[in-house]
Amino acid sequence: MSNLRDAVGLCIPYGKANSQYETEFEPATGTIWGYFKPRGTACFSLGLLKDIRGHDNALAHYAKLCIDNMYPRIRSFSCRNLTTISLVQGDALGGGFECALSSDVIVAEESAQMGLPEILFNLFPGMGAYSLLARRIGMRAAEELILSGRVLPAQQLHEMGVVDVLAPDGQGETAVRQWIAKNAKRRNGLQAVHRVRQLVHPVTREELDAITDTWVDAALLLEDRDLKMMSRIVRAQMRRMESGDVTDVTAEAVAEAMAANA
């Protein structure tokens, strides 16, 4: 194995620590290497079988766990008299954007930026972005935003209908309180409209599960250049964080990676 590693390049270990089934991904050849590391007698013990099964289900488990957290919020925790509000201060990209979209109302400060950069490394946001954006701005606009990979300012997203309330920088929490006070007298009717929205454009658990299955299939087909682009974004983000530049760190990291890839 060491000679093969030297010949084709880096192998990246991944999976659960101290597992009896260790794995490495070899980007140069798109190969996953698996190694049995049984404890005690070298046989297919219950522990070894459990670790093998755990590895095979790891990516799907991650995706399902994301949906386990997202879906109750999308459904307002099955409460008829609950309005959920997301406040975005700074960047919300990828999963952060999806999380914001899961609420009934989105409040964003003017300097906030949001986007779905997954297409830059040949993937797509698979934990609710398509469903939730389509419900707000229609399928075509949702696809255009997802396929662009662009990071958009809150002002533009407000004009598109993604952001409900635009607040001055530093006034996000005040804007949330003002929205609550403004709508207090019509809360019953407002919450009924939100329930009707879910009836007219429902986002079901079955739909989200099917989309995450598609995401897992797509993730397993990523090639070396895709993983390099993903790593470039992560490295750019880490450099900015290490330098103490945490303002717009995610959006700037994406922009830096895009420029380097041009």
PDB file of C-alpha atoms in Angstrom:
ATOM      1  CA  MET A   1       0.000   0.000   0.000  1.00  0.00           C
ATOM      2  CA  SER A   2       2.806   2.441   0.788  1.00  0.00           C
ATOM      3  CA  ASN A   3       4.288   2.019  -2.698  1.00  0.00           C
ATOM      4  CA  LEU A   4       0.903   2.652  -4.282  1.00  0.00           C
ATOM      5  CA  ARG A   5       0.424   5.756  -2.167  1.00  0.00           C
ATOM      6  CA  ASP A   6       3.799   7.052  -3.285  1.00  0.00           C
ATOM      7  CA  ALA A   7       2.932   6.371  -6.916  1.00  0.00           C
ATOM      8  CA  VAL A   8      -0.445   8.049  -7.127  1.00  0.00           C
ATOM      9  CA  GLY A   9      -0.298  10.676  -4.411  1.00  0.00           C
ATOM     10  CA  LEU A  10      -2.154  11.585  -1.252  1.00  0.00           C
ATOM     11  CA  CYS A  11      -4.624   9.252   0.441  1.00  0.00           C
ATOM     12  CA  ILE A  12      -7.056  10.931   2.816  1.00  0.00           C
ATOM     13  CA  PRO A  13      -8.227   8.993   5.908  1.00  0.00           C
ATOM     14  CA  TYR A  14     -11.850   9.474   6.865  1.00  0.00           C
ATOM     15  CA  GLY A  15     -14.555   7.783   8.901  1.00  0.00           C
ATOM     16  CA  LYS A  16     -15.063   7.157  12.602  1.00  0.00           C
ATOM     17  CA  ALA A  17     -12.007   7.176  14.849  1.00  0.00           C
ATOM     18  CA  ASN A  18     -10.912   3.826  16.328  1.00  0.00           C
ATOM     19  CA  SER A  19     -13.136   1.923  13.919  1.00  0.00           C
ATOM     20  CA  GLN A  20     -12.388  -1.717  13.153  1.00  0.00           C
ATOM     21  CA  TYR A  21     -12.872  -0.794   9.508  1.00  0.00           C
ATOM     22  CA  GLU A  22     -10.505   2.001   8.465  1.00  0.00           C
ATOM     23  CA  THR A  23     -10.894   3.838   5.175  1.00  0.00           C
ATOM     24  CA  GLU A  24      -8.867   6.127   2.951  1.00  0.00           C
ATOM     25  CA  PHE A  25      -9.851   8.074  -0.152  1.00  0.00           C
ATOM     26  CA  GLU A  26      -7.326   8.357  -2.981  1.00  0.00           C
ATOM     27  CA  PRO A  27      -8.217  11.489  -5.021  1.00  0.00           C
ATOM     28  CA  ALA A  28      -5.851  10.739  -7.907  1.00  0.00           C
ATOM     29  CA  THR A  29      -7.701   7.552  -8.859  1.00  0.00           C
ATOM     30  CA  GLY A  30     -11.088   8.149  -7.220  1.00  0.00           C
ATOM     31  CA  THR A  31     -10.550   5.022  -5.141  1.00  0.00           C
ATOM     32  CA  ILE A  32     -11.745   4.214  -1.612  1.00  0.00           C
ATOM     33  CA  TRP A  33      -9.470   1.803   0.255  1.00  0.00           C
ATOM     34  CA  GLY A  34     -10.863  -0.199   3.145  1.00  0.00           C
ATOM     35  CA  TYR A  35      -8.812  -2.046   5.807  1.00  0.00           C
ATOM     36  CA  PHE A  36     -10.026  -4.576   8.312  1.00  0.00           C
ATOM     37  CA  LYS A  37      -8.657  -3.833  11.804  1.00  0.00           C
ATOM     38  CA  PRO A  38     -10.428  -6.432  13.962  1.00  0.00           C
ATOM     39  CA  ARG A  39      -9.989  -6.406  17.705  1.00  0.00           C
ATOM     40  CA  GLY A  40      -9.139  -9.797  19.124  1.00  0.00           C
ATOM     41  CA  THR A  41      -9.802 -12.770  16.864  1.00  0.00           C
ATOM     42  CA  ALA A  42      -9.519 -11.989  13.161  1.00  0.00           C
ATOM     43  CA  CYS A  43     -13.093 -12.734  12.197  1.00  0.00           C
ATOM     44  CA  PHE A  44     -16.277 -10.958  11.192  1.00  0.00           C
ATOM     45  CA  SER A  45     -17.300 -10.154  14.736  1.00  0.00           C
ATOM     46  CA  LEU A  46     -20.425  -8.192  15.570  1.00  0.00           C
ATOM     47  CA  GLY A  47     -18.271  -5.126  16.251  1.00  0.00           C
ATOM     48  CA  LEU A  48     -16.478  -5.343  12.903  1.00  0.00           C
ATOM     49  CA  LEU A  49     -19.728  -5.874  11.027  1.00  0.00           C
ATOM     50  CA  LYS A  50     -21.258  -2.881  12.804  1.00  0.00           C
ATOM     51  CA  ASP A  51     -18.310  -0.649  11.857  1.00  0.00           C
ATOM     52  CA  ILE A  52     -18.440  -1.766   8.210  1.00  0.00           C
ATOM     53  CA  ARG A  53     -22.147  -1.035   8.077  1.00  0.00           C
ATOM     54  CA  GLY A  54     -21.566   2.287   9.811  1.00  0.00           C
ATOM     55  CA  HIS A  55     -19.044   3.293   7.154  1.00  0.00           C
ATOM     56  CA  ASP A  56     -21.351   2.346   4.309  1.00  0.00           C
ATOM     57  CA  ASN A  57     -24.164   4.398   5.817  1.00  0.00           C
ATOM     58  CA  ALA A  58     -22.051   7.375   6.974  1.00  0.00           C
ATOM     59  CA  LEU A  59     -22.780   9.857   4.158  1.00  0.00           C
ATOM     60  CA  ALA A  60     -26.474   8.942   3.999  1.00  0.00           C
ATOM     61  CA  HIS A  61     -26.680   9.176   7.794  1.00  0.00           C
ATOM     62  CA  TYR A  62     -25.200  12.681   7.697  1.00  0.00           C
ATOM     63  CA  ALA A  63     -27.715  13.799   5.092  1.00  0.00           C
ATOM     64  CA  LYS A  64     -30.662  12.282   6.967  1.00  0.00           C
ATOM     65  CA  LEU A  65     -29.499  13.871  10.223  1.00  0.00           C
ATOM     66  CA  CYS A  66     -29.514  17.277   8.519  1.00  0.00           C
ATOM     67  CA  ILE A  67     -33.108  16.670   7.448  1.00  0.00           C
ATOM     68  CA  ASP A  68     -34.007  15.424  10.933  1.00  0.00           C
ATOM     69  CA  ASN A  69     -33.097  18.910  12.148  1.00  0.00           C
ATOM     70  CA  MET A  70     -34.520  20.879   9.225  1.00  0.00           C
ATOM     71  CA  TYR A  71     -37.908  19.246   8.740  1.00  0.00           C
ATOM     72  CA  PRO A  72     -39.451  19.988  12.164  1.00  0.00           C
ATOM     73  CA  ARG A  73     -38.594  23.664  11.720  1.00  0.00           C
ATOM     74  CA  ILE A  74     -40.019  23.714   8.201  1.00  0.00           C
ATOM     75  CA  ARG A  75     -43.232  22.323   9.716  1.00  0.00           C
ATOM     76  CA  SER A  76     -43.130  24.891  12.548  1.00  0.00           C
ATOM     77  CA  PHE A  77     -42.568  22.000  14.975  1.00  0.00           C
ATOM     78  CA  SER A  78     -46.138  20.818  14.236  1.00  0.00           C
ATOM     79  CA  CYS A  79     -47.478  23.801  16.194  1.00  0.00           C
ATOM     80  CA  ARG A  80     -50.410  25.683  14.648  1.00  0.00           C
ATOM     81  CA  ASN A  81     -49.667  28.887  16.539  1.00  0.00           C
ATOM     82  CA  LEU A  82     -45.938  29.258  16.009  1.00  0.00           C
ATOM     83  CA  THR A  83     -44.083  31.595  13.658  1.00  0.00           C
ATOM     84  CA  THR A  84     -40.393  30.905  13.081  1.00  0.00           C
ATOM     85  CA  ILE A  85     -38.015  33.755  12.239  1.00  0.00           C
ATOM     86  CA  SER A  86     -34.423  33.578  10.973  1.00  0.00           C
ATOM     87  CA  LEU A  87     -32.083  36.525  11.555  1.00  0.00           C
ATOM     88  CA  VAL A  88     -29.055  36.632   9.259  1.00  0.00           C
ATOM     89  CA  GLN A  89     -26.070  38.721  10.363  1.00  0.00           C
ATOM     90  CA  GLY A  90     -22.998  38.219   8.200  1.00  0.00           C
ATOM     91  CA  ASP A  91     -22.702  35.338   5.723  1.00  0.00           C
ATOM     92  CA  ALA A  92     -25.098  32.417   5.320  1.00  0.00           C
ATOM     93  CA  LEU A  93     -23.886  30.088   2.607  1.00  0.00           C
ATOM     94  CA  GLY A  94     -24.746  26.489   1.829  1.00  0.00           C
ATOM     95  CA  GLY A  95     -26.238  24.866   4.893  1.00  0.00           C
ATOM     96  CA  GLY A  96     -26.439  28.207   6.685  1.00  0.00           C
ATOM     97  CA  PHE A  97     -28.624  29.575   3.902  1.00  0.00           C
ATOM     98  CA  GLU A  98     -30.778  26.438   3.949  1.00  0.00           C
ATOM     99  CA  CYS A  99     -31.244  26.836   7.693  1.00  0.00           C
ATOM    100  CA  ALA A 100     -32.403  30.439   7.239  1.00  0.00           C
ATOM    101  CA  LEU A 101     -34.819  29.356   4.509  1.00  0.00           C
ATOM    102  CA  SER A 102     -36.485  26.866   6.854  1.00  0.00           C
ATOM    103  CA  SER A 103     -38.208  29.689   8.764  1.00  0.00           C
ATOM    104  CA  ASP A 104     -41.501  31.401   7.984  1.00  0.00           C
ATOM    105  CA  VAL A 105     -39.824  34.833   8.006  1.00  0.00           C
ATOM    106  CA  ILE A 106     -36.273  35.864   7.106  1.00  0.00           C
ATOM    107  CA  VAL A 107     -34.796  39.068   8.514  1.00  0.00           C
ATOM    108  CA  ALA A 108     -31.346  40.052   7.237  1.00  0.00           C
ATOM    109  CA  GLU A 109     -29.011  42.923   7.983  1.00  0.00           C
ATOM    110  CA  GLU A 110     -27.883  44.977   4.981  1.00  0.00           C
ATOM    111  CA  SER A 111     -24.304  43.676   5.002  1.00  0.00           C
ATOM    112  CA  ALA A 112     -25.445  40.039   5.061  1.00  0.00           C
ATOM    113  CA  GLN A 113     -24.649  37.850   2.073  1.00  0.00           C
ATOM    114  CA  MET A 114     -26.242  34.552   1.160  1.00  0.00           C
ATOM    115  CA  GLY A 115     -25.706  31.947  -1.523  1.00  0.00           C
ATOM    116  CA  LEU A 116     -25.314  28.311  -2.447  1.00  0.00           C
ATOM    117  CA  PRO A 117     -21.737  27.698  -3.674  1.00  0.00           C
ATOM    118  CA  GLU A 118     -22.021  23.894  -3.954  1.00  0.00           C
ATOM    119  CA  ILE A 119     -22.182  23.980  -7.768  1.00  0.00           C
ATOM    120  CA  LEU A 120     -18.632  25.383  -7.766  1.00  0.00           C
ATOM    121  CA  PHE A 121     -17.387  21.951  -6.757  1.00  0.00           C
ATOM    122  CA  ASN A 122     -19.900  20.117  -8.961  1.00  0.00           C
ATOM    123  CA  LEU A 123     -22.483  19.376  -6.275  1.00  0.00           C
ATOM    124  CA  PHE A 124     -25.785  20.902  -5.237  1.00  0.00           C
ATOM    125  CA  PRO A 125     -27.335  21.896  -1.903  1.00  0.00           C
ATOM    126  CA  GLY A 126     -29.221  18.766  -0.896  1.00  0.00           C
ATOM    127  CA  MET A 127     -30.796  19.589   2.455  1.00  0.00           C
ATOM    128  CA  GLY A 128     -33.820  21.643   1.483  1.00  0.00           C
ATOM    129  CA  ALA A 129     -32.558  24.611  -0.566  1.00  0.00           C
ATOM    130  CA  TYR A 130     -34.374  23.719  -3.793  1.00  0.00           C
ATOM    131  CA  SER A 131     -37.680  22.959  -2.070  1.00  0.00           C
ATOM    132  CA  LEU A 132     -37.618  26.026   0.153  1.00  0.00           C
ATOM    133  CA  LEU A 133     -36.438  28.473  -2.498  1.00  0.00           C
ATOM    134  CA  ALA A 134     -38.988  27.176  -5.002  1.00  0.00           C
ATOM    135  CA  ARG A 135     -41.727  27.825  -2.468  1.00  0.00           C
ATOM    136  CA  ARG A 136     -40.565  31.430  -2.100  1.00  0.00           C
ATOM    137  CA  ILE A 137     -39.507  32.479  -5.599  1.00  0.00           C
ATOM    138  CA  GLY A 138     -40.545  29.679  -7.981  1.00  0.00           C
ATOM    139  CA  MET A 139     -38.670  26.728  -9.453  1.00  0.00           C
ATOM    140  CA  ARG A 140     -36.945  28.563 -12.306  1.00  0.00           C
ATOM    141  CA  ALA A 141     -35.559  31.321 -10.091  1.00  0.00           C
ATOM    142  CA  ALA A 142     -34.516  28.731  -7.505  1.00  0.00           C
ATOM    143  CA  GLU A 143     -32.621  26.726 -10.118  1.00  0.00           C
ATOM    144  CA  GLU A 144     -30.941  29.835 -11.499  1.00  0.00           C
ATOM    145  CA  LEU A 145     -29.717  30.814  -8.040  1.00  0.00           C
ATOM    146  CA  ILE A 146     -28.498  27.296  -7.234  1.00  0.00           C
ATOM    147  CA  LEU A 147     -26.734  26.830 -10.582  1.00  0.00           C
ATOM    148  CA  SER A 148     -25.089  30.266 -10.464  1.00  0.00           C
ATOM    149  CA  GLY A 149     -23.186  29.579  -7.247  1.00  0.00           C
ATOM    150  CA  ARG A 150     -23.333  33.337  -6.666  1.00  0.00           C
ATOM    151  CA  VAL A 151     -23.177  34.996  -3.281  1.00  0.00           C
ATOM    152  CA  LEU A 152     -25.814  37.735  -3.250  1.00  0.00           C
ATOM    153  CA  PRO A 153     -26.229  40.716  -0.927  1.00  0.00           C
ATOM    154  CA  ALA A 154     -29.276  40.886   1.340  1.00  0.00           C
ATOM    155  CA  GLN A 155     -30.650  43.868  -0.603  1.00  0.00           C
ATOM    156  CA  GLN A 156     -30.839  41.869  -3.827  1.00  0.00           C
ATOM    157  CA  LEU A 157     -32.341  38.854  -2.084  1.00  0.00           C
ATOM    158  CA  HIS A 158     -34.928  41.169  -0.543  1.00  0.00           C
ATOM    159  CA  GLU A 159     -35.860  42.429  -3.999  1.00  0.00           C
ATOM    160  CA  MET A 160     -36.138  38.826  -5.210  1.00  0.00           C
ATOM    161  CA  GLY A 161     -38.495  37.921  -2.387  1.00  0.00           C
ATOM    162  CA  VAL A 162     -36.122  35.633  -0.517  1.00  0.00           C
ATOM    163  CA  VAL A 163     -35.569  38.029   2.401  1.00  0.00           C
ATOM    164  CA  ASP A 164     -38.721  39.374   4.039  1.00  0.00           C
ATOM    165  CA  VAL A 165     -37.262  42.192   6.140  1.00  0.00           C
ATOM    166  CA  LEU A 166     -34.103  44.197   5.457  1.00  0.00           C
ATOM    167  CA  ALA A 167     -32.517  45.794   8.522  1.00  0.00           C
ATOM    168  CA  PRO A 168     -29.653  48.256   9.001  1.00  0.00           C
ATOM    169  CA  ASP A 169     -26.419  46.719  10.218  1.00  0.00           C
ATOM    170  CA  GLY A 170     -26.478  46.121  13.953  1.00  0.00           C
ATOM    171  CA  GLN A 171     -30.262  46.528  14.072  1.00  0.00           C
ATOM    172  CA  GLY A 172     -31.260  42.978  13.204  1.00  0.00           C
ATOM    173  CA  GLU A 173     -32.608  42.041  16.628  1.00  0.00           C
ATOM    174  CA  THR A 174     -34.477  45.335  16.827  1.00  0.00           C
ATOM    175  CA  ALA A 175     -36.015  44.638  13.415  1.00  0.00           C
ATOM    176  CA  VAL A 176     -37.188  41.220  14.614  1.00  0.00           C
ATOM    177  CA  ARG A 177     -38.847  42.760  17.660  1.00  0.00           C
ATOM    178  CA  GLN A 178     -40.431  45.452  15.510  1.00  0.00           C
ATOM    179  CA  TRP A 179     -41.797  42.840  13.108  1.00  0.00           C
ATOM    180  CA  ILE A 180     -43.292  40.906  16.019  1.00  0.00           C
ATOM    181  CA  ALA A 181     -44.899  44.042  17.476  1.00  0.00           C
ATOM    182  CA  LYS A 182     -46.199  45.195  14.092  1.00  0.00           C
ATOM    183  CA  ASN A 183     -47.905  41.893  13.439  1.00  0.00           C
ATOM    184  CA  ALA A 184     -49.123  41.172  16.971  1.00  0.00           C
ATOM    185  CA  LYS A 185     -52.726  42.230  16.323  1.00  0.00           C
ATOM    186  CA  ARG A 186     -53.037  40.112  13.192  1.00  0.00           C
ATOM    187  CA  ARG A 187     -51.013  37.158  14.432  1.00  0.00           C
ATOM    188  CA  ASN A 188     -53.873  34.668  14.109  1.00  0.00           C
ATOM    189  CA  GLY A 189     -54.508  35.568  10.479  1.00  0.00           C
ATOM    190  CA  LEU A 190     -50.795  35.715   9.670  1.00  0.00           C
ATOM    191  CA  GLN A 191     -50.121  32.278  11.121  1.00  0.00           C
ATOM    192  CA  ALA A 192     -53.099  30.907   9.203  1.00  0.00           C
ATOM    193  CA  VAL A 193     -51.591  32.278   5.982  1.00  0.00           C
ATOM    194  CA  HIS A 194     -48.304  30.557   6.809  1.00  0.00           C
ATOM    195  CA  ARG A 195     -50.169  27.278   7.307  1.00  0.00           C
ATOM    196  CA  VAL A 196     -51.950  27.769   3.979  1.00  0.00           C
ATOM    197  CA  ARG A 197     -48.565  28.391   2.341  1.00  0.00           C
ATOM    198  CA  GLN A 198     -47.497  24.957   3.520  1.00  0.00           C
ATOM    199  CA  LEU A 199     -50.706  23.429   2.195  1.00  0.00           C
ATOM    200  CA  VAL A 200     -50.426  25.061  -1.230  1.00  0.00           C
ATOM    201  CA  HIS A 201     -46.675  24.431  -1.574  1.00  0.00           C
ATOM    202  CA  PRO A 202     -45.990  21.571   0.854  1.00  0.00           C
ATOM    203  CA  VAL A 203     -42.463  20.426   1.632  1.00  0.00           C
ATOM    204  CA  THR A 204     -42.831  16.817   2.706  1.00  0.00           C
ATOM    205  CA  ARG A 205     -40.392  14.595   4.535  1.00  0.00           C
ATOM    206  CA  GLU A 206     -40.583  12.131   1.639  1.00  0.00           C
ATOM    207  CA  GLU A 207     -39.517  14.866  -0.784  1.00  0.00           C
ATOM    208  CA  LEU A 208     -36.572  15.904   1.372  1.00  0.00           C
ATOM    209  CA  ASP A 209     -35.459  12.295   1.888  1.00  0.00           C
ATOM    210  CA  ALA A 210     -35.556  11.633  -1.856  1.00  0.00           C
ATOM    211  CA  ILE A 211     -33.499  14.768  -2.524  1.00  0.00           C
ATOM    212  CA  THR A 212     -30.874  13.785   0.056  1.00  0.00           C
ATOM    213  CA  ASP A 213     -30.619  10.370  -1.623  1.00  0.00           C
ATOM    214  CA  THR A 214     -29.876  12.196  -4.881  1.00  0.00           C
ATOM    215  CA  TRP A 215     -27.319  14.341  -3.040  1.00  0.00           C
ATOM    216  CA  VAL A 216     -25.544  11.248  -1.683  1.00  0.00           C
ATOM    217  CA  ASP A 217     -25.405   9.696  -5.162  1.00  0.00           C
ATOM    218  CA  ALA A 218     -23.998  12.938  -6.590  1.00  0.00           C
ATOM    219  CA  ALA A 219     -21.461  13.315  -3.775  1.00  0.00           C
ATOM    220  CA  LEU A 220     -20.090   9.837  -4.448  1.00  0.00           C
ATOM    221  CA  LEU A 221     -19.447  10.805  -8.080  1.00  0.00           C
ATOM    222  CA  LEU A 222     -17.271  13.846  -7.293  1.00  0.00           C
ATOM    223  CA  GLU A 223     -13.958  13.818  -9.105  1.00  0.00           C
ATOM    224  CA  ASP A 224     -10.508  14.969  -8.103  1.00  0.00           C
ATOM    225  CA  ARG A 225     -10.920  18.469  -9.560  1.00  0.00           C
ATOM    226  CA  ASP A 226     -14.183  18.861  -7.621  1.00  0.00           C
ATOM    227  CA  LEU A 227     -12.561  17.888  -4.341  1.00  0.00           C
ATOM    228  CA  LYS A 228      -9.649  20.237  -5.054  1.00  0.00           C
ATOM    229  CA  MET A 229     -12.072  23.113  -5.533  1.00  0.00           C
ATOM    230  CA  MET A 230     -13.806  22.218  -2.280  1.00  0.00           C
ATOM    231  CA  SER A 231     -10.450  22.123  -0.504  1.00  0.00           C
ATOM    232  CA  ARG A 232      -9.503  25.483  -2.031  1.00  0.00           C
ATOM    233  CA  ILE A 233     -12.607  27.085  -0.553  1.00  0.00           C
ATOM    234  CA  VAL A 234     -11.920  25.550   2.860  1.00  0.00           C
ATOM    235  CA  ARG A 235      -8.268  26.648   2.821  1.00  0.00           C
ATOM    236  CA  ALA A 236      -9.217  30.187   1.822  1.00  0.00           C
ATOM    237  CA  GLN A 237     -11.731  30.297   4.649  1.00  0.00           C
ATOM    238  CA  MET A 238      -9.217  28.973   7.181  1.00  0.00           C
ATOM    239  CA  ARG A 239      -6.594  31.537   6.127  1.00  0.00           C
ATOM    240  CA  ARG A 240      -9.023  34.373   6.708  1.00  0.00           C
ATOM    241  CA  MET A 241     -10.090  32.993  10.077  1.00  0.00           C
ATOM    242  CA  GLU A 242      -6.473  32.530  11.191  1.00  0.00           C
ATOM    243  CA  SER A 243      -5.669  36.111  10.197  1.00  0.00           C
ATOM    244  CA  GLY A 244      -8.543  37.341  12.346  1.00  0.00           C
ATOM    245  CA  ASP A 245     -10.555  38.538   9.337  1.00  0.00           C
ATOM    246  CA  VAL A 246     -13.890  36.989  10.282  1.00  0.00           C
ATOM    247  CA  THR A 247     -16.019  39.598   8.503  1.00  0.00           C
ATOM    248  CA  ASP A 248     -17.655  37.994   5.454  1.00  0.00           C
ATOM    249  CA  VAL A 249     -15.133  35.185   5.775  1.00  0.00           C
ATOM    250  CA  THR A 250     -17.200  32.576   3.937  1.00  0.00           C
ATOM    251  CA  ALA A 251     -18.286  34.753   1.042  1.00  0.00           C
ATOM    252  CA  GLU A 252     -14.776  36.150   0.582  1.00  0.00           C
ATOM    253  CA  ALA A 253     -13.317  32.638   0.694  1.00  0.00           C
ATOM    254  CA  VAL A 254     -15.681  31.550  -2.081  1.00  0.00           C
ATOM    255  CA  ALA A 255     -14.766  34.605  -4.164  1.00  0.00           C
ATOM    256  CA  GLU A 256     -11.056  33.941  -3.636  1.00  0.00           C
ATOM    257  CA  ALA A 257     -11.447  30.299  -4.627  1.00  0.00           C
ATOM    258  CA  MET A 258     -13.458  31.219  -7.731  1.00  0.00           C
ATOM    259  CA  ALA A 259     -10.790  33.684  -8.812  1.00  0.00           C
ATOM    260  CA  ALA A 260      -8.052  31.094  -8.348  1.00  0.00           C
ATOM    261  CA  ASN A 261     -10.042  28.586 -10.377  1.00  0.00           C
ATOM    262  CA  ALA A 262     -10.710  30.978 -13.277  1.00  0.00           C
TER     263      ALA A 262
END
